[in-house]
Amino acid sequence: MTGSKVLKATGILALVGVAATAWLGLWVTPDAVGFPHGLVRLLYIHPPMAWVAFVAYGMAFLSSMLYLWPRTRHIRFDRMAGASAEVGVVFTGLTLATGSIWGRPTWGVWWTWDPLLTTTALLFVLYLGYLALRRVPGDPEVVARRSAIAALIAFVDVPVVYFSVSWWRSLHQAPTIDFTGRHLYVHGSMAWTLLLGFVSFTLAYAWLTAHRYRLAGLQDSEADEGLRYALDERRAEGLGPA
Amino acid sequence: MLRDAWLVAGKDLRIEARSRVALNQVVPFAAAVILLFGLALGPDRSVLAPASAGLFWIAVLLSCLLATQRSFAVESADGARDGLRLSGLDPAGIFLGKAGAVVAELLVLEALLALGVAVLYGAHLTGGLVLAAVCVTATVGLAAVGIIYGAVASGLRVKETLLPLLFLPVAAPVLLAATKAWDEALAGTPSGGLGWLSLLAVFAVVYVTIGIVAFGPLLEES
Amino acid sequence: MSGYIEAGYTIVLATLATYSISVLVREKAARRRLSVSAALGAEPATVSPVAGDAPSDAPADEGVLQ
Amino acid sequence: MAPAVRLREAVALAGRFPLLAGVSLEIDEGEVAHVRGPNGAGKTSLLRLCCGLVPLHSGEASVLGHDLAIDRRALRKHVGMLGHQSLLYEELTVEENLRYALRSFGLEIEQAGPAAARLGLAGRVSATPVGRLSAGQRRRTALAVLVARDPRLWLLDEPHAGLDQEGRELLDELIAESRAKGRTVLLCSHEHEHAAALSDRTVWLAGGQVVEEPASVA
């Protein structure tokens, strides 16, 4: 199975990449001027987390649309949407955690109403709701359909939330420190580490989602197996007492 | 589609006129919410008045939840979906009709609530035209999202707990935009709220469109 | 360096590791259960339904089947 | 004539539970069929499948020429279901319920009055909210909706339950009438002799399937 080989290679690359990012980020790269406590090192993991979360939700949205479109309707798109959204929620949680850790020494608070952080927090609850909806049992097709519609509603909300929150913030005060380091001159080993972080966490996303997708497929065929027995039992009822 | 929408809205409003659930339960609920906000924030008017727009819209948001739940509860108790699906009505019409009825109910509620906010929090309701326009656009958006999610959750055993979780985060931008627009109007600069008003309009248009398109698949196959 | 950086890296790496392992373990378990039930597939009558979920949204009268 | 109901190995599920485990059945247009079987045999599910309330999982099913896998909405206009739930609005009166039902199917509301009168719901009763009616009167209201709509396929699930003697006779009359008009009727009932007298044939269900011979238990 070549698909399996590619997946395995992706997993190994992701593992090596993440380990290398951690090593470079923690020990090799220099401290940047203007960032107390060596906080710049969080730069190598926080933005990639947020990036992966958005990629994951985009993927979930795309799969949901493919499921809703009658000509491409297939249950595998529903599995894909569910898998990607779940991985997305994990990465969103990590975005919030790392963002909060950034905020504490920088501003003295665990939380700041930064537009990106606020948007991310709303996304987190939005997609927790989506996952909760997915877990409500029912006919697989029905579950897939209502989940796809919920994914559509949630995803369309993302730009509206982002726009309104950043507008809201900009009316109050200018952001104190730019989160993603757009004002920071990133160079040399720092730039490479950041790039490596983006690539390897994206690979980790791909690997995780692929496995989660496989798991969903296995769970489905397990349920189908159960259905076969249930059908046999149901039919046996009709033949009267044995 | 519009004919069906009219029919459904008329039916829902007639049921409401008879049962008075919105009037006897949702309005007192909203009143209790703004009273409790007052208690939580203390009797100081200098604290309450600036917060009145936000508290008003929180109360509206929570009431909208109740109104949408009620909207599906009237569809014959346990067979809500069955009834709607057997009815031969155009799903888009059902969506528009139900959302329309909820909008009508909420607008009445908002008028009463605005009065309450003015009296209890000492908010000066200036810029009435902008306030009203914000109410209408925000409510249309809220009702649209509420009815879509109401249909998603109806028939599920966990609907009472699931609906708020699904609805509230999506409605967050409405809360934000409507509050800001009201703030501007109450501060005497209603023109500052026009930008927020257009954001609300975008929200309403997007979700009404999604509702019209998605309600069919939602009702048919479930 | 302060404790914050280490905490950030630890949380990220530990969470991702835990999640990955849980997915892999569940995948393996599902695969094993499937191969077991496939082996027993010849005699379905002796195997009770694996995933005979209670009918969640079934009408009450059809839900009770004895 | 094309069969009104045609099922081939139809499977319907609730979650992962098979309500119908492969039903093959043909009922001609104009036939009155008595669907019979023990509790949990799938009678109600069969009726719900025929009006598109339960999705078809696998197999083939067509009702009145509409493939259930493709267009269930087009079918609904022509099918009337009387189930355990009356699907009426408690706060609306009998007459308002009738009118709403007719309008929702795009029909004229003239039939509302005569249908109510036919079921003995004329006068004061017709102006009473359904929520205040007795179970028997609700049943009559639900039947009045069917009579007013006069669909091509009638799906009756235990229609006699909760009706008084007069109501039962009325119901029998109505079934006989619709049969004479060439309507197709699927009738589930535990009142076997009663139902058998009304129908052309009996369909036996057990374990979510059609069975040939009456099983030892009925």
XYZ file of C-alpha atoms in Angstrom:
748
model
C 0.000 0.000 0.000
C 1.683 3.166 -1.210
C -0.826 5.357 0.573
C 0.268 3.811 3.809
C 3.933 4.387 2.957
C 3.362 8.035 2.190
C 1.488 8.388 5.443
C 4.265 6.728 7.397
C 6.840 8.984 5.752
C 4.710 12.008 6.588
C 4.534 10.903 10.185
C 8.291 10.441 10.467
C 8.989 13.767 8.777
C 6.516 15.502 11.071
C 8.086 13.924 14.133
C 11.614 14.869 13.083
C 10.469 18.350 12.073
C 8.669 19.052 15.319
C 11.602 17.770 17.342
C 13.986 19.916 15.317
C 11.746 22.956 15.743
C 11.719 22.443 19.495
C 15.492 22.015 19.618
C 16.202 25.036 17.415
C 13.550 27.105 19.113
C 14.604 26.329 22.645
C 18.383 26.220 22.424
C 19.855 27.313 19.111
C 18.150 30.516 18.065
C 19.237 33.800 19.677
C 17.108 35.931 21.940
C 15.572 38.866 20.152
C 16.008 42.357 21.466
C 12.845 43.767 22.967
C 11.410 40.430 24.003
C 11.871 39.825 27.701
C 12.369 36.344 29.113
C 13.334 34.987 25.699
C 9.643 35.014 24.818
C 10.467 35.217 21.150
C 10.927 31.474 21.311
C 7.172 31.024 21.532
C 7.065 32.560 18.071
C 8.157 29.258 16.578
C 5.145 27.358 17.865
C 2.281 29.790 18.439
C 1.704 31.086 14.893
C 2.052 27.592 13.381
C -0.637 26.337 15.814
C -3.027 29.068 14.704
C -2.190 28.448 11.059
C -2.858 24.715 11.349
C -6.161 25.367 13.129
C -7.335 27.572 10.280
C -6.172 25.036 7.694
C -8.059 22.313 9.557
C -11.294 24.295 9.652
C -10.906 25.180 6.005
C -10.490 21.508 5.220
C -13.547 20.613 7.309
C -15.547 23.255 5.479
C -14.369 22.066 2.078
C -15.203 18.445 2.862
C -18.605 19.448 4.180
C -19.361 21.312 0.988
C -18.276 18.313 -1.060
C -20.643 16.212 1.018
C -23.564 18.605 0.574
C -23.011 18.879 -3.172
C -25.132 16.009 -4.533
C -22.701 14.963 -7.249
C -19.790 14.507 -4.888
C -21.777 13.205 -1.941
C -19.910 10.442 -0.221
C -19.689 9.505 3.425
C -15.891 9.755 3.258
C -16.194 13.526 2.999
C -18.181 13.512 6.194
C -15.467 11.474 7.903
C -12.876 13.869 6.569
C -14.784 16.863 7.888
C -15.123 15.293 11.315
C -11.477 14.227 11.460
C -10.165 17.594 10.358
C -12.410 19.536 12.721
C -11.343 17.413 15.665
C -7.652 17.953 14.923
C -8.464 21.624 14.391
C -9.993 21.871 17.851
C -6.848 20.350 19.383
C -4.674 22.916 17.625
C -7.058 25.744 18.526
C -6.755 24.757 22.153
C -2.970 24.859 21.817
C -3.143 28.257 20.112
C -5.075 29.589 23.080
C -2.713 27.999 25.580
C 0.429 29.350 23.934
C -1.196 32.741 23.388
C -2.090 32.908 27.036
C 1.447 31.936 28.063
C 2.730 34.713 25.833
C 0.397 37.210 27.424
C 1.214 36.542 31.053
C 4.845 37.763 31.140
C 4.290 40.336 28.400
C 1.245 42.151 29.712
C 0.962 40.632 33.156
C -2.366 38.999 32.338
C -3.298 35.536 31.158
C -5.795 36.904 28.750
C -5.989 39.923 26.522
C -8.804 40.839 24.188
C -6.543 40.780 21.204
C -8.590 40.306 18.004
C -6.770 37.137 17.004
C -6.995 35.581 20.441
C -10.644 36.513 20.816
C -11.505 35.179 17.397
C -9.648 31.982 18.197
C -11.489 31.571 21.477
C -14.844 31.966 19.735
C -13.751 29.472 17.107
C -12.860 27.063 19.868
C -16.367 27.056 21.361
C -17.948 27.169 17.913
C -16.208 23.973 16.873
C -16.669 22.323 20.253
C -20.362 22.733 19.510
C -19.845 21.238 16.087
C -18.093 18.202 17.546
C -20.828 17.837 20.166
C -23.413 17.819 17.405
C -21.465 15.170 15.529
C -21.502 12.916 18.569
C -25.293 12.834 18.771
C -26.138 9.397 17.391
C -28.478 8.859 14.508
C -28.686 7.580 10.982
C -25.185 8.114 9.493
C -26.546 10.019 6.530
C -28.655 12.273 8.728
C -25.741 12.932 11.053
C -23.509 13.717 8.079
C -26.011 16.120 6.607
C -26.731 18.114 9.701
C -23.030 18.213 10.582
C -22.215 19.542 7.132
C -24.767 22.319 7.516
C -23.414 23.172 10.961
C -19.900 23.299 9.510
C -21.122 25.670 6.837
C -22.726 27.986 9.388
C -19.652 27.906 11.622
C -17.148 28.528 8.864
C -19.068 31.429 7.382
C -19.040 32.952 10.842
C -15.232 33.013 11.017
C -14.559 36.100 8.851
C -17.502 37.957 10.405
C -16.176 37.267 13.865
C -12.646 38.265 12.927
C -13.723 41.434 11.198
C -16.049 42.576 13.952
C -13.622 41.779 16.741
C -10.683 43.553 15.133
C -12.820 46.553 14.313
C -14.076 46.593 17.877
C -10.505 46.507 19.193
C -9.144 49.123 16.823
C -11.767 51.542 18.062
C -10.563 51.175 21.611
C -6.797 51.192 21.324
C -4.086 50.091 19.013
C -2.795 46.584 19.682
C 0.080 46.819 22.126
C 2.396 44.266 20.629
C 1.871 42.643 17.351
C 1.393 38.980 18.031
C 2.746 37.356 14.957
C 5.863 39.439 15.072
C 5.135 41.433 11.986
C 7.153 44.286 13.441
C 9.929 41.987 14.341
C 12.834 41.642 11.978
C 13.058 37.917 11.649
C 16.310 36.791 10.140
C 18.835 33.999 9.882
C 18.275 30.982 12.076
C 15.062 32.514 13.448
C 13.451 32.715 10.033
C 14.463 29.155 9.237
C 13.150 27.866 12.525
C 9.844 29.633 12.025
C 9.547 28.193 8.526
C 10.424 24.737 9.828
C 7.764 25.133 12.512
C 5.081 25.926 9.952
C 6.049 23.024 7.706
C 6.426 20.388 10.385
C 3.233 21.250 12.265
C 1.350 21.224 8.980
C 2.781 17.773 8.305
C 1.729 16.729 11.797
C -1.775 17.964 11.002
C -1.854 15.938 7.801
C -0.667 12.806 9.556
C -3.096 13.173 12.471
C -6.050 13.919 10.240
C -5.284 10.964 8.000
C -5.198 8.627 10.967
C -8.301 10.122 12.522
C -10.008 9.721 9.155
C -8.963 6.085 9.003
C -10.247 5.543 12.504
C -13.608 7.011 11.521
C -13.727 4.644 8.558
C -12.936 1.672 10.787
C -15.574 2.717 13.280
C -18.070 2.961 10.456
C -17.284 -0.461 9.091
C -17.447 -1.826 12.609
C -20.898 -0.355 12.926
C -21.814 -1.787 9.537
C -20.609 -5.153 10.745
C -22.845 -4.717 13.767
C -25.651 -3.823 11.425
C -25.202 -7.097 9.536
C -25.701 -9.058 12.735
C -28.562 -6.845 13.764
C -30.208 -7.473 10.400
C -29.706 -11.204 10.753
C -31.170 -11.151 14.219
C -34.069 -9.047 13.066
C -34.775 -11.465 10.246
C -34.500 -14.420 12.586
C -37.282 -12.900 14.657
C -39.532 -13.101 11.658
C -38.995 -16.806 11.223
C -40.617 -17.510 14.519
C -39.151 -19.144 17.583
C -36.256 -21.392 16.645
C -42.260 30.000 -1.238
C -43.483 33.368 0.016
C -47.034 32.104 0.147
C -45.911 29.224 2.355
C -43.817 31.581 4.462
C -46.824 33.781 4.999
C -48.959 30.791 5.916
C -46.444 29.450 8.437
C -45.771 32.850 9.974
C -49.491 33.508 10.292
C -50.010 30.146 11.935
C -47.134 30.605 14.387
C -48.253 34.090 15.346
C -51.823 32.957 15.776
C -50.669 30.160 18.065
C -48.623 32.700 19.992
C -51.587 35.035 20.250
C -53.606 32.177 21.757
C -51.038 30.611 24.042
C -49.252 33.854 25.042
C -46.127 31.900 25.901
C -43.839 34.620 24.577
C -45.774 37.303 26.404
C -46.263 35.453 29.674
C -42.930 33.688 29.862
C -40.281 35.119 27.541
C -40.932 38.775 28.362
C -40.814 38.213 32.139
C -37.695 36.142 31.597
C -36.014 39.013 29.775
C -37.141 41.379 32.504
C -35.633 39.098 35.132
C -32.371 39.020 33.195
C -31.984 42.810 33.121
C -32.995 43.028 36.771
C -30.326 40.498 37.676
C -27.725 42.421 35.698
C -28.651 45.429 37.778
C -28.134 43.448 40.962
C -24.851 42.015 39.751
C -23.407 45.377 38.741
C -24.711 47.328 41.701
C -27.070 50.262 41.973
C -24.613 52.799 40.603
C -26.166 54.396 37.531
C -22.793 55.532 36.281
C -21.913 51.867 35.901
C -25.246 50.689 34.581
C -25.989 53.357 31.985
C -22.819 52.812 29.905
C -23.353 49.047 30.020
C -27.030 49.193 29.131
C -26.579 48.492 25.399
C -24.596 45.335 26.055
C -26.943 44.082 28.753
C -29.919 44.780 26.513
C -28.476 42.670 23.725
C -27.485 39.838 26.040
C -31.076 39.725 27.209
C -32.259 39.697 23.586
C -29.847 36.895 22.719
C -31.095 34.695 25.543
C -34.705 35.465 24.709
C -34.056 34.560 21.091
C -32.955 31.127 22.262
C -36.219 30.642 24.092
C -38.251 31.947 21.172
C -36.656 29.544 18.694
C -37.084 26.628 21.044
C -40.714 27.544 21.416
C -41.033 27.865 17.651
C -40.218 24.188 17.278
C -42.089 23.118 20.379
C -45.397 24.250 18.860
C -44.905 21.881 15.970
C -46.930 19.191 17.707
C -44.890 18.281 20.748
C -42.876 15.223 19.871
C -43.425 15.014 16.153
C -42.057 18.444 15.249
C -40.135 17.336 12.225
C -42.659 14.764 11.125
C -45.347 17.395 10.951
C -43.201 19.874 9.040
C -41.976 17.248 6.642
C -45.391 15.775 5.948
C -46.924 19.169 5.448
C -46.147 19.586 1.771
C -44.822 23.080 2.440
C -41.757 24.446 0.693
C -38.860 24.118 3.190
C -37.569 27.578 2.330
C -41.069 28.861 3.026
C -41.130 27.116 6.391
C -37.791 28.685 7.238
C -38.841 32.194 6.256
C -42.188 31.861 7.964
C -40.797 30.614 11.248
C -37.975 33.131 11.235
C -40.454 35.884 10.402
C -42.681 34.959 13.317
C -39.712 34.921 15.685
C -38.602 38.328 14.380
C -42.054 39.760 14.994
C -42.144 38.393 18.533
C -38.641 39.580 19.352
C -39.264 43.081 18.028
C -42.160 43.477 20.438
C -39.975 42.126 23.206
C -37.171 44.534 22.316
C -39.508 47.502 22.476
C -40.535 46.524 25.994
C -36.965 45.739 26.967
C -35.714 49.107 25.696
C -38.239 50.748 27.938
C -36.993 48.670 30.837
C -33.374 49.583 30.149
C -34.272 53.267 29.985
C -36.091 53.108 33.291
C -33.861 50.759 35.245
C -30.428 51.703 33.968
C -31.154 55.315 33.168
C -30.111 54.965 29.544
C -31.164 57.849 27.311
C -32.716 56.398 24.188
C -31.390 58.892 21.691
C -31.015 58.290 17.985
C -34.261 56.334 17.847
C -34.101 55.670 14.132
C -30.695 54.030 14.326
C -31.746 52.073 17.403
C -34.785 50.718 15.563
C -32.845 49.916 12.407
C -30.239 48.040 14.440
C -32.992 46.102 16.200
C -34.567 45.002 12.939
C -31.361 43.931 11.183
C -29.852 42.251 14.224
C -33.063 40.393 14.972
C -33.386 39.103 11.427
C -29.876 37.673 11.643
C -30.452 36.157 15.065
C -33.771 34.608 14.092
C -32.272 33.128 10.924
C -29.427 31.437 12.789
C -31.795 30.395 15.568
C -34.269 28.736 13.238
C -31.569 26.889 11.292
C -29.999 25.524 14.449
C -33.429 24.926 15.940
C -34.160 22.624 13.028
C -30.751 20.972 13.342
C -31.382 20.237 17.007
C -35.112 19.491 16.877
C -35.898 15.857 17.343
C -32.660 15.252 19.210
C -32.888 14.277 22.831
C -30.164 16.725 23.766
C -31.719 19.704 22.010
C -32.145 21.836 25.149
C -28.446 21.722 25.932
C -27.094 21.578 22.412
C -28.976 24.527 20.938
C -27.401 27.206 23.183
C -23.933 25.789 22.588
C -24.440 25.942 18.829
C -26.272 29.242 18.722
C -24.437 31.567 21.104
C -20.924 31.511 19.558
C -22.324 32.101 16.083
C -24.375 35.006 17.382
C -21.329 36.636 18.995
C -20.704 39.100 16.140
C -24.337 40.198 16.289
C -24.000 40.886 19.976
C -20.846 42.875 19.351
C -22.083 44.881 16.389
C -25.521 45.611 17.814
C -24.044 46.663 21.150
C -21.531 48.984 19.533
C -24.128 50.542 17.267
C -26.391 51.121 20.253
C -23.504 52.558 22.246
C -22.872 55.086 19.518
C -26.522 56.015 19.274
C -26.948 56.297 23.038
C -23.836 58.441 23.237
C -25.491 60.861 20.849
C -23.467 59.998 17.762
C -25.836 57.708 15.862
C -23.911 58.071 12.597
C -21.019 56.210 14.221
C -23.209 53.126 14.354
C -23.845 52.959 10.631
C -20.762 50.857 9.989
C -21.881 48.328 12.572
C -25.340 48.418 11.080
C -23.988 47.377 7.702
C -22.097 44.524 9.364
C -25.385 43.383 10.883
C -27.006 43.610 7.477
C -24.302 41.415 5.952
C -24.794 38.886 8.732
C -28.558 38.846 8.222
C -28.297 38.454 4.446
C -25.744 35.639 4.706
C -27.704 33.577 7.205
C -31.095 34.125 5.619
C -29.562 32.878 2.377
C -28.034 29.843 4.085
C -31.382 29.124 5.705
C -33.278 29.266 2.419
C -30.798 26.925 0.765
C -30.102 24.549 3.647
C -33.521 24.091 5.181
C -34.625 21.657 2.507
C -31.770 19.193 3.020
C -32.130 19.653 6.749
C -35.767 18.646 6.918
C -35.840 16.101 4.137
C -33.249 13.616 5.154
C -33.650 13.482 8.843
C 14.773 31.716 29.748
C 11.855 31.707 32.085
C 9.450 28.936 32.922
C 6.912 30.244 30.460
C 8.776 29.091 27.386
C 9.309 25.583 28.691
C 5.677 25.401 29.754
C 4.538 26.445 26.274
C 6.664 23.859 24.511
C 5.739 21.150 26.992
C 2.014 21.753 26.637
C 2.178 21.706 22.854
C 4.385 18.648 22.546
C 2.636 16.677 25.278
C -0.841 17.395 23.941
C 0.071 16.449 20.398
C 1.805 13.281 21.578
C -1.130 12.245 23.731
C -3.626 12.902 20.984
C -1.551 11.037 18.393
C -1.150 8.032 20.628
C -4.839 7.931 21.483
C -5.777 7.989 17.795
C -3.275 5.242 16.986
C -4.418 3.077 19.895
C -8.063 3.437 18.984
C -7.266 2.674 15.370
C -5.412 -0.472 16.335
C -8.183 -1.593 18.666
C -10.847 -1.044 16.022
C -8.802 -3.018 13.512
C -8.434 -5.901 15.938
C -12.132 -5.996 16.771
C -12.962 -5.967 13.070
C -10.664 -8.885 12.286
C -12.119 -10.860 15.193
C -15.673 -10.331 14.079
C -14.712 -11.145 10.501
C -13.304 -14.475 11.694
C -16.523 -15.229 13.485
C -18.553 -13.992 10.551
C -19.390 -17.509 9.457
C -21.616 -17.957 12.464
C -23.423 -14.693 12.971
C -26.031 -16.242 15.206
C -23.505 -16.889 17.962
C -22.228 -13.336 17.985
C -24.196 -10.605 19.572
C -24.381 -7.331 17.675
C -21.157 -5.420 18.034
C -22.624 -2.010 17.632
C -26.305 -2.506 18.174
C -26.715 1.053 19.331
C -29.984 1.766 20.939
C -32.150 3.380 18.305
C -31.577 6.952 19.266
C -34.267 8.753 17.398
C -36.570 5.852 16.790
C -40.237 6.151 17.494
C -40.951 4.706 20.879
C -43.149 1.909 19.651
C -40.422 0.572 17.410
C -37.718 0.980 19.967
C -38.958 -1.834 22.154
C -38.348 -5.117 20.506
C -38.426 -8.263 22.425
C -51.953 -0.700 -13.534
C -48.688 0.235 -11.876
C -48.410 -0.806 -8.261
C -49.038 1.961 -5.762
C -46.373 0.633 -3.434
C -43.437 -1.374 -4.653
C -40.669 -2.404 -2.290
C -37.698 -4.654 -3.031
C -35.518 -5.719 -0.123
C -36.158 -2.367 1.495
C -34.073 -1.761 4.623
C -34.757 1.160 6.921
C -32.718 2.040 9.981
C -32.991 4.019 13.154
C -29.389 4.751 13.975
C -27.840 1.340 13.461
C -30.965 -0.550 14.341
C -32.858 -2.164 11.469
C -36.501 -1.165 11.617
C -37.154 -2.928 8.337
C -34.852 -5.795 7.452
C -35.549 -6.212 3.757
C -39.202 -5.820 2.881
C -40.399 -6.918 -0.540
C -43.954 -5.989 -1.228
C -46.251 -4.883 -4.019
C -49.599 -3.290 -3.468
C -51.697 -2.379 -6.473
C -53.386 0.936 -6.840
C -56.878 0.704 -5.434
C -56.114 -2.126 -3.069
C -56.853 -2.065 0.633
C -54.165 -4.018 2.457
C -54.287 -5.039 6.075
C -50.788 -4.978 7.550
C -50.627 -7.436 10.383
C -47.997 -8.693 12.789
C -46.859 -8.771 16.395
C -45.612 -5.725 18.278
C -42.318 -4.505 16.910
C -42.773 -6.296 13.611
C -42.146 -3.064 11.731
C -45.704 -2.117 10.829
C -45.406 1.510 11.792
C -41.981 1.701 10.164
C -43.404 0.344 6.939
C -46.011 3.084 6.909
C -43.449 5.717 7.809
C -41.217 4.521 5.002
C -44.100 4.790 2.529
C -44.683 8.442 3.348
C -40.985 9.281 3.354
C -40.553 9.872 7.069
C -38.009 7.108 7.450
C -35.191 7.194 4.911
C -34.538 4.164 2.772
C -31.182 2.653 3.679
C -30.842 0.071 0.946
C -33.022 -1.781 -1.510
C -35.616 -0.233 -3.771
C -38.808 1.535 -2.911
C -41.238 3.429 -5.042
C -44.576 4.811 -3.987
C -47.110 6.094 -6.501
C -44.361 6.065 -9.115
C -41.973 8.181 -7.053
C -38.631 6.617 -6.193
C -38.174 7.086 -2.455
C -34.418 7.291 -2.868
C -34.788 10.324 -5.127
C -37.875 12.432 -4.630
C -39.759 12.128 -1.424
C -41.139 15.615 -1.414
C -43.119 15.250 -4.612
C -44.773 12.225 -3.090
C -46.084 13.861 0.055
C -48.892 15.683 -1.642
C -50.464 12.377 -2.544
C -49.965 10.511 0.701
C -51.950 10.906 3.878
C -50.746 9.438 7.124
C -52.715 8.910 10.287
C -50.265 7.876 12.963
C -50.031 7.723 16.709
C -49.426 11.436 16.802
C -52.207 13.491 15.390
C -49.805 16.245 14.154
C -52.365 18.920 14.922
C -51.790 22.310 16.517
C -53.197 22.311 20.017
C -53.855 26.038 20.128
C -55.714 26.183 16.827
C -59.339 25.207 16.444
C -60.513 22.210 14.468
C -61.454 24.410 11.581
C -58.191 26.354 11.626
C -56.226 23.127 11.683
C -58.168 21.850 8.702
C -57.702 25.042 6.761
C -54.011 25.208 7.550
C -53.492 21.615 6.441
C -55.351 22.194 3.188
C -53.497 25.425 2.458
C -50.173 23.819 3.204
C -50.863 21.323 0.432
C -51.954 24.085 -1.891
C -55.571 22.911 -1.846
C -58.750 24.940 -1.686
C -60.213 25.346 1.768
C -63.792 24.683 0.680
C -63.461 21.063 1.680
C -62.791 21.942 5.312
C -66.389 22.484 6.308
C -67.887 19.377 4.711
C -65.045 17.195 5.985
C -65.543 18.408 9.542
C -69.273 17.825 9.256
C -68.668 14.343 7.871
C -66.684 13.449 11.000
C -69.294 14.935 13.281
C -67.219 17.972 14.148
C -69.571 20.646 12.940
C -70.815 23.568 14.993
C -69.370 24.358 18.376
C -66.702 21.637 18.221
C -65.182 23.029 15.063
C -64.491 26.305 16.845
C -62.795 24.592 19.797
C -58.999 24.519 20.082
C -57.749 20.993 19.480
C -55.948 21.030 22.824
C -59.293 20.967 24.598
C -60.716 18.047 22.657
C -60.904 14.456 23.816
C -58.633 11.845 22.280
C -61.454 10.539 20.136
C -62.306 13.983 18.831
C -58.665 14.598 17.955
C -58.614 11.385 16.021
C -61.691 12.569 14.200
C -60.025 15.870 13.428
C -56.979 14.093 12.050
C -59.305 11.928 9.959
C -61.150 15.003 8.760
C -57.849 16.346 7.423
C -57.422 13.126 5.455
C -60.975 13.232 4.149
C -60.617 16.852 3.094
C -57.312 16.162 1.340
C -58.443 12.890 -0.191
C -54.908 11.668 -1.006
C -54.212 8.797 -3.383
C -52.556 6.688 -0.706
C -53.926 6.402 2.813
C -51.646 5.133 5.536
C -53.644 4.321 8.626
C -51.813 3.238 11.769
C -54.243 1.785 14.299
C -56.961 4.140 13.166
C -59.638 2.559 15.331
C -57.822 3.230 18.566
C -59.585 5.731 20.747
C -62.732 5.978 18.677
C -66.198 5.257 20.025
C -68.588 2.830 18.364
C -70.074 5.503 16.173
C -66.616 6.738 15.202
C -65.484 3.250 14.272
C -68.444 2.744 12.033
C -67.764 6.097 10.461
C -64.147 5.117 9.879
C -65.193 1.829 8.276
C -67.497 3.763 6.007
C -64.713 6.146 5.063
C -62.338 3.310 4.240
C -64.999 1.625 2.126
C -65.653 4.931 0.373
C -62.035 5.604 -0.453
C -61.723 2.055 -1.717
C -64.679 2.645 -3.986
C -62.961 5.789 -5.258
C -59.916 3.721 -6.158
C -57.659 4.961 -3.374
C -54.971 2.699 -2.009
C -55.076 2.022 1.706
C -52.502 0.479 4.039
C -54.176 -0.356 7.297
C -52.367 -1.491 10.431
C -54.660 -2.824 13.041
C -54.769 -5.242 15.901
C -58.492 -5.653 15.387
C -57.955 -8.400 12.901
C -61.453 -9.466 12.009
C -62.606 -5.925 11.782
C -59.714 -4.950 9.547
C -59.877 -8.117 7.486
C -63.478 -7.366 6.585
C -62.402 -3.998 5.206
C -59.444 -5.155 3.163
C -58.662 -7.022 -0.009
C -55.628 -8.795 1.340
C -53.481 -9.263 4.387
C -49.759 -8.596 4.536
C -47.979 -10.346 7.379
C -44.970 -8.697 8.913
C -42.544 -10.127 11.436
C -39.007 -9.169 12.314
C -39.039 -6.306 9.860
C -39.901 -8.527 6.909
C -42.916 -9.748 5.024
C -43.576 -13.353 5.964
C -45.542 -15.876 3.979
C -47.579 -17.731 6.508
C -49.073 -16.462 9.683
C -46.529 -17.233 12.384
C -47.696 -19.202 15.359
C -48.224 -15.997 17.283
C -50.290 -13.193 15.873
